[in-house]
Short mmCIF file of C-alpha atoms in Angstrom, two decimals:
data_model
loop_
_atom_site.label_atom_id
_atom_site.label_comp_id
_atom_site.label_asym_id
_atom_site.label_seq_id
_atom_site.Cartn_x
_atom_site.Cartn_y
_atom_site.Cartn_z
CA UNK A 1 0.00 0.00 0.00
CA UNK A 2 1.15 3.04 -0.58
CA UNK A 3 2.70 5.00 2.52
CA UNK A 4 1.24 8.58 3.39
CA UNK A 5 0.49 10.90 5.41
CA UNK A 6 -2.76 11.38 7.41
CA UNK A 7 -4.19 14.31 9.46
CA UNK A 8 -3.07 12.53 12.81
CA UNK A 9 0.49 13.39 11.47
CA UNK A 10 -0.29 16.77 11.76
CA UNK A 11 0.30 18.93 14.67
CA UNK A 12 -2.71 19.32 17.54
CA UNK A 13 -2.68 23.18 17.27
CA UNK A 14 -2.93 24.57 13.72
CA UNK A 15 -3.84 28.09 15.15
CA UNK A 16 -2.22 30.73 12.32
CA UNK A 17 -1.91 27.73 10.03
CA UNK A 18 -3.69 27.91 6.56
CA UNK A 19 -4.84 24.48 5.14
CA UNK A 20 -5.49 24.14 1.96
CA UNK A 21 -8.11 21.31 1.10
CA UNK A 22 -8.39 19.89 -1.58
CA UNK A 23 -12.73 18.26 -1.69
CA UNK A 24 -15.17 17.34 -3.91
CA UNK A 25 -17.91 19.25 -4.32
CA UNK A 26 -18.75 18.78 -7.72
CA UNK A 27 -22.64 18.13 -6.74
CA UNK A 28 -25.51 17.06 -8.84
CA UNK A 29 -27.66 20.09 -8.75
CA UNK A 30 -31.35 20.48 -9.53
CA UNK A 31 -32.48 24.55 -9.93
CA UNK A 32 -30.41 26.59 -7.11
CA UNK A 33 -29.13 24.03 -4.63
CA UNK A 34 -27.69 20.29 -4.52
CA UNK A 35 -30.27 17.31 -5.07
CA UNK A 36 -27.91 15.72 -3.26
CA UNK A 37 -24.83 16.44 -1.00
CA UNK A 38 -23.23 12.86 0.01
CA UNK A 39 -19.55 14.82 -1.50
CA UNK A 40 -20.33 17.65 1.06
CA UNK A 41 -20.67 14.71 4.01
CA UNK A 42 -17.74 12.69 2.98
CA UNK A 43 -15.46 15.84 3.27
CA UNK A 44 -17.45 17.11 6.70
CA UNK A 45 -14.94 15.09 9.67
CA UNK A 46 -11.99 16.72 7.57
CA UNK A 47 -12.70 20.14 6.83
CA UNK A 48 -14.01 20.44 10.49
CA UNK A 49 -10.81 18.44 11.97
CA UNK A 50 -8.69 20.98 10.52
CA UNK A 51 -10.75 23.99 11.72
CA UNK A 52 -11.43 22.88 15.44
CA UNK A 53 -7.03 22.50 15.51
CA UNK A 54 -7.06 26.38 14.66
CA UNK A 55 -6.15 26.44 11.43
CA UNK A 56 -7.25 28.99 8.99
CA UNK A 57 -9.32 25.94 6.19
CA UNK A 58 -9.33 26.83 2.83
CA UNK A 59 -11.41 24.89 -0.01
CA UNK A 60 -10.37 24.07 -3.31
CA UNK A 61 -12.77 22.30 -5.53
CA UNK A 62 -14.05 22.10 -9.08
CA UNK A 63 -17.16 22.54 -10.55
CA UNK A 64 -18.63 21.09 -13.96
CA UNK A 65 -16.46 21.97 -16.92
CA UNK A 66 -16.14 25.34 -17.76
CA UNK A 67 -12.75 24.75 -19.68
CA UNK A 68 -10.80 27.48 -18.50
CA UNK A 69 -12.89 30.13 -18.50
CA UNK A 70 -15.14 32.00 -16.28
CA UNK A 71 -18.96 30.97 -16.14
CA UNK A 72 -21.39 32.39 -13.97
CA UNK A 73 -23.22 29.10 -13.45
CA UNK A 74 -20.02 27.20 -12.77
CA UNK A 75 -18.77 28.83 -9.36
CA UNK A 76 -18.65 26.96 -6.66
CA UNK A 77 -20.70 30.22 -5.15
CA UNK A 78 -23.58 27.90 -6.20
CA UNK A 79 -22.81 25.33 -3.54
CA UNK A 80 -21.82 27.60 -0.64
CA UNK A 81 -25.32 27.40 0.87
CA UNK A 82 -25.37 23.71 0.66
CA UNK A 83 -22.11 23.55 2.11
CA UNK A 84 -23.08 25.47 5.00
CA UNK A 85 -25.52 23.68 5.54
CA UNK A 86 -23.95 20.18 5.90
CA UNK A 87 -20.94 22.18 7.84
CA UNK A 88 -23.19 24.09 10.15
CA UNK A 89 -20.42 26.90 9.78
CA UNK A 90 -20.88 30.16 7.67
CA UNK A 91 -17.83 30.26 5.45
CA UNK A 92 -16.80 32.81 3.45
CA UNK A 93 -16.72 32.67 -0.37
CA UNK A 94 -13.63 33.70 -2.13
CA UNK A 95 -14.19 34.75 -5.90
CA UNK A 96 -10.18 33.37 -6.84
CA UNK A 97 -7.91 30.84 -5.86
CA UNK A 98 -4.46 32.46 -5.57
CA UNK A 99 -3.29 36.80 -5.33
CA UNK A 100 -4.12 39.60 -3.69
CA UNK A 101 -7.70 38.66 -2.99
CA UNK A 102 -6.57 35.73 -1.15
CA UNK A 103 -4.33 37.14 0.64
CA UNK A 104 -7.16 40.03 2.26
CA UNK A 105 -9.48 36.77 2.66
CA UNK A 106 -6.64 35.21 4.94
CA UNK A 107 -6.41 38.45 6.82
CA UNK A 108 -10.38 38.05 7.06
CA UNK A 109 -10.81 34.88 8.63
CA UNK A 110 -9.96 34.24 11.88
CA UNK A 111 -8.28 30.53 13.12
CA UNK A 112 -10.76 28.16 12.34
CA UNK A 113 -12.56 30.25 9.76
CA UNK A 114 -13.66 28.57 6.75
CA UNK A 115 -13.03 29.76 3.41
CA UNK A 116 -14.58 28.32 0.01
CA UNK A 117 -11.89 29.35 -3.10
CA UNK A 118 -13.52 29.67 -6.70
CA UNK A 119 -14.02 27.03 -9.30
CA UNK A 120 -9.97 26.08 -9.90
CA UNK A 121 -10.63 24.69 -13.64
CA UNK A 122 -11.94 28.36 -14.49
CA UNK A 123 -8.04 29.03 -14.63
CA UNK A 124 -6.42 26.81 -18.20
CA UNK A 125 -3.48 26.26 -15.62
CA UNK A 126 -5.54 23.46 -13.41
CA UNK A 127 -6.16 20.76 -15.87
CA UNK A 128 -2.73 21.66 -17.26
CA UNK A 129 -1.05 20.86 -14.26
CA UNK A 130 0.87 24.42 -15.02
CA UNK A 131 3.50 24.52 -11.93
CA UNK A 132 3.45 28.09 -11.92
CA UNK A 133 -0.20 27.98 -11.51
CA UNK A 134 0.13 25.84 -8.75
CA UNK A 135 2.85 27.85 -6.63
CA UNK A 136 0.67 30.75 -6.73
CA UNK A 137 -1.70 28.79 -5.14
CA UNK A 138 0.80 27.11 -2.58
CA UNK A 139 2.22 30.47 -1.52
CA UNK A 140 -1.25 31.06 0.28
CA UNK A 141 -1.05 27.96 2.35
CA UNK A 142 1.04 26.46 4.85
CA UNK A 143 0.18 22.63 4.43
CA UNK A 144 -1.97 20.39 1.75
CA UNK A 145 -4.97 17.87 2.41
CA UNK A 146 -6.34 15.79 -0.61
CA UNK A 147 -9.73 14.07 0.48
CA UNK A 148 -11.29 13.98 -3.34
CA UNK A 149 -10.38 10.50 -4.23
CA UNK A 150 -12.99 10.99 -6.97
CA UNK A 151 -10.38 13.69 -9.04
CA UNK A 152 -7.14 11.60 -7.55
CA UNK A 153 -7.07 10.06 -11.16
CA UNK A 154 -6.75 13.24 -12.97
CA UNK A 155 -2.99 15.40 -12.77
CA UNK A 156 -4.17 18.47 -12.25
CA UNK A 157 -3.12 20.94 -10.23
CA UNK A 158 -5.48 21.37 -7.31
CA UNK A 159 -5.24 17.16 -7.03
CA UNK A 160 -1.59 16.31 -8.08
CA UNK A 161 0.67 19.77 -8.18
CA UNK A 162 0.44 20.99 -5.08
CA UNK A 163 1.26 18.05 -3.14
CA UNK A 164 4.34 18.55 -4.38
CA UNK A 165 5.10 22.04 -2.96
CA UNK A 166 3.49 22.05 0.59
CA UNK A 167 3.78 19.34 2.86
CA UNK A 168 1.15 16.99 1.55
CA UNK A 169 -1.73 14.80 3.55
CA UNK A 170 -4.56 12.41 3.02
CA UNK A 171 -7.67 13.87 4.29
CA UNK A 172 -10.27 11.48 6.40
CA UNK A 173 -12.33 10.40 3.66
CA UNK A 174 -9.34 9.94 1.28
CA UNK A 175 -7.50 7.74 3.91
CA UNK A 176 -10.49 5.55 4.36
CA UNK A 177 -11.15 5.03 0.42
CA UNK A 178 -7.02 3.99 0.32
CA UNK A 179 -7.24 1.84 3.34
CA UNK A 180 -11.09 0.00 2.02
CA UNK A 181 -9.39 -0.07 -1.81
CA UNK A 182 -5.82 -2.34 -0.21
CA UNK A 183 -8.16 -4.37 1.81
CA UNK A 184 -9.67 -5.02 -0.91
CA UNK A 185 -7.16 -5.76 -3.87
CA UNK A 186 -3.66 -4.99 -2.38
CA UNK A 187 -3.33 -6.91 0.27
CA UNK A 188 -6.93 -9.37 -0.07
CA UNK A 189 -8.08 -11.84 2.60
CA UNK A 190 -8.18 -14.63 -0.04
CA UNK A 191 -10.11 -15.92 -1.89
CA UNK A 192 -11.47 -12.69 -3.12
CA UNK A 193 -14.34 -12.38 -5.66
CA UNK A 194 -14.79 -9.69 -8.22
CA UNK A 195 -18.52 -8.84 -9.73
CA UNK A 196 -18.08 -6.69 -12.78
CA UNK A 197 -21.42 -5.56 -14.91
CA UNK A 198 -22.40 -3.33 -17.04
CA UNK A 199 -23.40 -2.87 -20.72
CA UNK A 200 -20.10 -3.22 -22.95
CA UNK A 201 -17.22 -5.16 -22.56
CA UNK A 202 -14.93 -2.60 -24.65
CA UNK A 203 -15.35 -0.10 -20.82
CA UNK A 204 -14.04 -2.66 -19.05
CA UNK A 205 -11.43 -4.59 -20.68
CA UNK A 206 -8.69 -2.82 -18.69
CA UNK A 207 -10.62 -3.99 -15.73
CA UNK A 208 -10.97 -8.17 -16.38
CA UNK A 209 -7.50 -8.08 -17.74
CA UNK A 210 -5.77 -6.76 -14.40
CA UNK A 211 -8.71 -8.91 -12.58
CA UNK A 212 -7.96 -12.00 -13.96
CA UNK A 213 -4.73 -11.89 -12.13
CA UNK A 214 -5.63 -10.91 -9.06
CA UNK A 215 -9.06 -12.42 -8.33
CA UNK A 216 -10.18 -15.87 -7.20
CA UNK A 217 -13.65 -15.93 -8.98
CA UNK A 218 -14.85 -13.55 -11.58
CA UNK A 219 -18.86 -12.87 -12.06
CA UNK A 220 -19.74 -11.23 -15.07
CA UNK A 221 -22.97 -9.65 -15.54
CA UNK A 222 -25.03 -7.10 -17.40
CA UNK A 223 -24.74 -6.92 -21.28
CA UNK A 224 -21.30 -8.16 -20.69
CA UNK A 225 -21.91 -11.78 -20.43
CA UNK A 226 -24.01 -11.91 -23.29
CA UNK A 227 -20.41 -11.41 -25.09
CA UNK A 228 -18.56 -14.03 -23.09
CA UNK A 229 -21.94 -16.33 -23.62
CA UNK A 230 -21.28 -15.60 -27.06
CA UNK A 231 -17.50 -16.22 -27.14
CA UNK A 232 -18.62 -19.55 -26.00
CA UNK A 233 -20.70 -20.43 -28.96
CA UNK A 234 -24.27 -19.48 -27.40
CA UNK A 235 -26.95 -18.24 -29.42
CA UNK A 236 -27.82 -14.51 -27.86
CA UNK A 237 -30.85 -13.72 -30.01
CA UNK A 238 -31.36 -10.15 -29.92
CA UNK A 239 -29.01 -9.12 -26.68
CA UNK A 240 -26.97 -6.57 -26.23
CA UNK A 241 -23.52 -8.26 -27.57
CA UNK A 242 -20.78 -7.10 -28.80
CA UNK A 243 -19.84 -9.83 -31.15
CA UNK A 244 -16.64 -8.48 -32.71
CA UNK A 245 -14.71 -8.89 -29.29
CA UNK A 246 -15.38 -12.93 -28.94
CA UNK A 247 -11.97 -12.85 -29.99
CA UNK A 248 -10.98 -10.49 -26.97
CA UNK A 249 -13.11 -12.42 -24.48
CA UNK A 250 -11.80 -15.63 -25.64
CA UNK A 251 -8.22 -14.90 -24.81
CA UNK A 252 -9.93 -13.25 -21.01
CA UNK A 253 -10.67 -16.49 -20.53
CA UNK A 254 -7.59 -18.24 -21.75
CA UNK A 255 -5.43 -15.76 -19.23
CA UNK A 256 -8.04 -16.64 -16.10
CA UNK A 257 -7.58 -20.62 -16.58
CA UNK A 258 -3.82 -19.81 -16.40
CA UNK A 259 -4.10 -17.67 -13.83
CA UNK A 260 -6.46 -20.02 -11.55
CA UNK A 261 -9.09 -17.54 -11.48
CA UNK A 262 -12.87 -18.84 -12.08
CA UNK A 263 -15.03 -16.90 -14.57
CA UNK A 264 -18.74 -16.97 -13.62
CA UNK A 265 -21.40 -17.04 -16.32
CA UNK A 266 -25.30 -17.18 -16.24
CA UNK A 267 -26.76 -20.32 -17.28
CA UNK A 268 -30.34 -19.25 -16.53
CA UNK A 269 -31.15 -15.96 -17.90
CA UNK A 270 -34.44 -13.91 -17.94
CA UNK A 271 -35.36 -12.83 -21.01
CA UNK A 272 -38.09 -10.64 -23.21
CA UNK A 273 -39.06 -9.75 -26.81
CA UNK A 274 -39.00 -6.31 -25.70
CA UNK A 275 -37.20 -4.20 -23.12
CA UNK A 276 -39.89 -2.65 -21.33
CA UNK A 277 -41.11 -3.29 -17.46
CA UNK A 278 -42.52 -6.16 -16.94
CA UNK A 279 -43.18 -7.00 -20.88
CA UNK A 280 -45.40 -10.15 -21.54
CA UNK A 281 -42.88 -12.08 -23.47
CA UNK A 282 -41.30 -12.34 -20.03
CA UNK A 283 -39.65 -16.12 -19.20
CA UNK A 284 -36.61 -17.11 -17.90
CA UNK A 285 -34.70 -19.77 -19.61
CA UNK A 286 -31.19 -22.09 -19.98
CA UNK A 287 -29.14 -19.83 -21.70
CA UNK A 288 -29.32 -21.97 -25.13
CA UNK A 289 -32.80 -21.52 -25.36
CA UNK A 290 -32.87 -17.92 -25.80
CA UNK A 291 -34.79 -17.31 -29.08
CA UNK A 292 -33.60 -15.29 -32.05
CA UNK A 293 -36.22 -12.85 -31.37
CA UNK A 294 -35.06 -12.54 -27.42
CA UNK A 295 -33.09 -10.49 -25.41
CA UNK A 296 -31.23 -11.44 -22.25
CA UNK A 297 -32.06 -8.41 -19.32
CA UNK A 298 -30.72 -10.59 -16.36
CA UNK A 299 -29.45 -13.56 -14.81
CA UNK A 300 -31.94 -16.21 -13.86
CA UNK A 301 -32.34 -17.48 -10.26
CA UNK A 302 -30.45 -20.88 -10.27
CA UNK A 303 -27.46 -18.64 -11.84
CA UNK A 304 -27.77 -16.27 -8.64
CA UNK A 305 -28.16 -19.02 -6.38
CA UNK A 306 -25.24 -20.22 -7.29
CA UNK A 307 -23.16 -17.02 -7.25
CA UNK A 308 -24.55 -16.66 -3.63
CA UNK A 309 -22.95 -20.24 -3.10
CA UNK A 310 -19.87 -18.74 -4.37
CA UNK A 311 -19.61 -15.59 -2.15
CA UNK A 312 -19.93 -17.92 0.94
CA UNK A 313 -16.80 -19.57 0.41
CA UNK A 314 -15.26 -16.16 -0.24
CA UNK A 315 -13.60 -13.74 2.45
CA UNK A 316 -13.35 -10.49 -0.38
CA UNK A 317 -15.42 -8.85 -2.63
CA UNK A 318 -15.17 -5.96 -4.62
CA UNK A 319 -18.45 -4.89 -6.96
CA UNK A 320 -18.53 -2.94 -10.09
CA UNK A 321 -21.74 -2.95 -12.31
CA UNK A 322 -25.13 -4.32 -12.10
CA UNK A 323 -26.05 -7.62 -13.48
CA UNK A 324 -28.86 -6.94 -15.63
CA UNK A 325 -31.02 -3.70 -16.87
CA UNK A 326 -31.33 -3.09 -12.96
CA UNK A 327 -33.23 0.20 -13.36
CA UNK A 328 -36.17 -1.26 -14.72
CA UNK A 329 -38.41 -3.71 -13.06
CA UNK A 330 -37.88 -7.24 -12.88
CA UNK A 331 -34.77 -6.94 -14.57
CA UNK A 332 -33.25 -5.38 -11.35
CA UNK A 333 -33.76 -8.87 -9.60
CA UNK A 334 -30.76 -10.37 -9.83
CA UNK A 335 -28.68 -7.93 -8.76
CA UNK A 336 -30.51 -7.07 -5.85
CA UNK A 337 -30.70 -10.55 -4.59
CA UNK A 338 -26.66 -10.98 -4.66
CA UNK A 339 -26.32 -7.70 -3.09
CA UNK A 340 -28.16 -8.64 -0.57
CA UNK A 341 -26.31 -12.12 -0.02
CA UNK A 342 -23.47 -9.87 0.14
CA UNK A 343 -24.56 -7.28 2.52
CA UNK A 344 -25.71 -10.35 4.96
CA UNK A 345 -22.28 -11.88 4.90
CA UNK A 346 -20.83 -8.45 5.32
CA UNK A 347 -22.57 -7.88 8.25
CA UNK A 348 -21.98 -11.94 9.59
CA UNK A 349 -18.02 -10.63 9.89
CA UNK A 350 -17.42 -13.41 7.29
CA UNK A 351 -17.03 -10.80 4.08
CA UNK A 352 -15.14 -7.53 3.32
CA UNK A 353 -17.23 -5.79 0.26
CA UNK A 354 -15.83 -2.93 -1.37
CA UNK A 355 -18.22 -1.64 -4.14
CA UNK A 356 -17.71 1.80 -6.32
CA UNK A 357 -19.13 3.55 -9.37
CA UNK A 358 -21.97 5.38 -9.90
CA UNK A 359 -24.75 2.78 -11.44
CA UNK A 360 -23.12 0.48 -8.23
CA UNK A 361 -24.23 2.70 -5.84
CA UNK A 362 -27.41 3.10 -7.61
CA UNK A 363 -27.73 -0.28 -7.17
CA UNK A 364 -27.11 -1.07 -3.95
CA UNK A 365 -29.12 1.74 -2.76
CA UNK A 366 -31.92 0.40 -4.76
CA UNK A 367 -31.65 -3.00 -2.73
CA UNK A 368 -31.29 -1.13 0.32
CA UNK A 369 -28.45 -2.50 1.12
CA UNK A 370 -25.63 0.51 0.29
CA UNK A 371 -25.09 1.23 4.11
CA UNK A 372 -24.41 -2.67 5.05
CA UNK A 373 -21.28 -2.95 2.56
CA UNK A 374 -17.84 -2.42 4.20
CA UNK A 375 -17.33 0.49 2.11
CA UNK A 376 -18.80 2.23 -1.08
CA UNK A 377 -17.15 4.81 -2.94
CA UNK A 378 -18.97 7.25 -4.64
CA UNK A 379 -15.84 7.91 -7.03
CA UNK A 380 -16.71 6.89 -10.70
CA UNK A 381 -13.79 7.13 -12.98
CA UNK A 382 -11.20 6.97 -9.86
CA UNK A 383 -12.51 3.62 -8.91
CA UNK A 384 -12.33 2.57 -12.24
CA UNK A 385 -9.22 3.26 -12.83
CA UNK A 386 -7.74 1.65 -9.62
CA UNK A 387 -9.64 -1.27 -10.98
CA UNK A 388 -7.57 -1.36 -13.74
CA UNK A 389 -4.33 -1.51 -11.94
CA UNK A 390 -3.19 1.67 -12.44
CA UNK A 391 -1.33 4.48 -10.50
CA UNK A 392 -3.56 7.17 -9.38
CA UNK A 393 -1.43 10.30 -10.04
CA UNK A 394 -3.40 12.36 -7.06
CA UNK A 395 -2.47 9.44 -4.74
CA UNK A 396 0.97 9.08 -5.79
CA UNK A 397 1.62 12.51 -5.06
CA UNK A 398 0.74 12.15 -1.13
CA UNK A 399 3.51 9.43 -0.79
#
């Protein structure tokens, strides 16, 4: 695991200190405020950690894309109420992230003041990951905390600059995504199942290959395994398939039997002449009985039974993608029963379940089971992306 810093590393009394904090607040918004703040929360235990030591707790955040330039609608002004609210502080909004306006702010606040900084990606210098961009930011603050693991993926400025140029630390919500994410693939309490859904192979690839490697069983679901059913010479009717990677999902499976790893494929599926909720051409069938006129929405029963079966001999899971068309009814069956197989053996003490991505959360929420997992991140193409294997440039920096 990579080694870094944390907020207990950090001295008790902060008083005259500035922090500058690096958060998410990139929020889903629906007419003037948030529809829904879960960023805000996640960032809370930090932002107020750093306040109640005395320090002077600067924000730094992004909003939408506004490509370098200014935009009225893409301020992070537009969250400051919401913020407030989930901080029950008044903070103080400051219209740019680095001169002379900055600088009065500072001389503003008081120790443990709040401050919320300006959209940084309204300046070209933040996605560039322009170092003179970031030093102008730096010379305003006295230390650095990352806790948006959801933009740790990107090399920016705000995520991956400045933790070269202040000493750098993992905020409370950043630590606990690291620690969940080694539990669950970098150092594993074998054997450790992966589930991995979702429409299109071609998304994913990057994820089975480094998978195959590291996983003990490998359940794959949602349009996906109609192209490894495929690959394996079944007759997908009308499914969602993409038929010119068999090729690609031939040699996936070549690479798991090598690598000892079991890949898990449906062989009862639910299926429907049309995709609509609850059609009547509803049945569920073997998986070589589909018709040429069918579609496959979901696994079938016996095929999640058995996957249940499979997560009880298992001590690790990690969860990426539903299993079948999830948001429409009874396709979302499936999927909701093995999440909540999961959630029981999460909360039995017998199963660590780490599950990430947007539709995930959906889904787990949907099945009511999102709070009973051992962790869920809310980060979409950072979770991805440590899926994949790869080196998350905003967590590199911190080590």
């Amino acid at each position: 695991m990579t080694q870094f810093k944390t907020l207990d590393d950090l001295p008790a009394d902060l008083t005259g200190k500035v922090a500058l904090v690096r958060v998410d607040l990139n929020l889903p918004m629906d007419g003037g405020s948030a529809s829904d703040v879960t960023r805000v929360e996640a960032a809370r235990p930090t932002i107020l950690e750093l306040a109640d030591k005395g320090a002077k707790v600067l924000l730094l955040a992004h909003f939408g894309r506004p490509k370098g330039k200014r935009h009225s609608t893409m301020s992070t002004s537009m969250v400051q109420g919401d913020v407030e609210e989930v901080l029950d502080r008044e903070i103080m909004f400051v219209p740019e992230v680095s001169g002379p306006v900055v600088e009065q702010s500072i001389g503003i606040l008081g120790d443990g003041d709040i401050g919320l900084l300006d959209n940084v990606r309204f300046w070209p210098g933040e996605e560039a990951n322009d170092g003179e961009f970031a030093k102008a930011i730096a010379a305003h603050g006295d230390v650095y905390v990352n806790d948006a693991f959801s933009a740790a993926h990107r090399a920016h400025a705000s995520t991956e600059g400045l933790a070269h140029l202040l000493p750098a630390y993992a905020g409370r919500a950043m630590e606990a995504e690291l620690k969940a994410l080694d539990a669950a693939l970098g150092n594993p309490e074998t054997p450790v199942a992966a589930v991995v859904g979702g429409a299109k192979v071609s998304s994913k690839l990057d994820v089975l290959t480094n998978l195959v490697g590291k996983v003990q069983h490998l359940i794959i679901g949602g349009g996906m395994a109609n192209t490894f059913l495929a690959a394996r010479g079944v007759d997908v009717g009308k499914s969602l398939c993409e038929h010119d990677l068999t090729d690609t999902a031939n040699k996936i499976m070549d690479q798991a039997d090598h690598a000892g790893c079991t890949i898990h494929l449906p062989y009862d599926v639910v299926v429907a002449k049309e995709f609509a909720a609850n059609p009547s051409s509803l049945r569920t069938c073997n998986v070589h009985e589909v018709g040429a006129d069918e579609m496959i929405l979901d696994i079938g029963p016996q095929a999640v039974e058995a996957l249940a079966d499979v997560l009880k001999t298992c001590r690790t899971l990690v969860w990426n993608g539903p299993l079948g068309a999830f948001e429409t009814a009874p396709f979302d069956e499936a999927t909701v029963a093995l999440a909540k197989t999961a959630a029981a053996l999460t909360q039995d003490g017998s199963l660590v379940s780490v599950a990430g991505g947007g539709d995930t959360v959906a889904a787990l929420a949907h099945a009511g089971v999102k709070d009973d997992f051992t962790f869920v991140s809310t980060a979409g193409g950072a979770f991805l992306e440590w899926m994949e294997g790869k080196d998350l440039p905003g967590v590199a920096a911190l080590s």
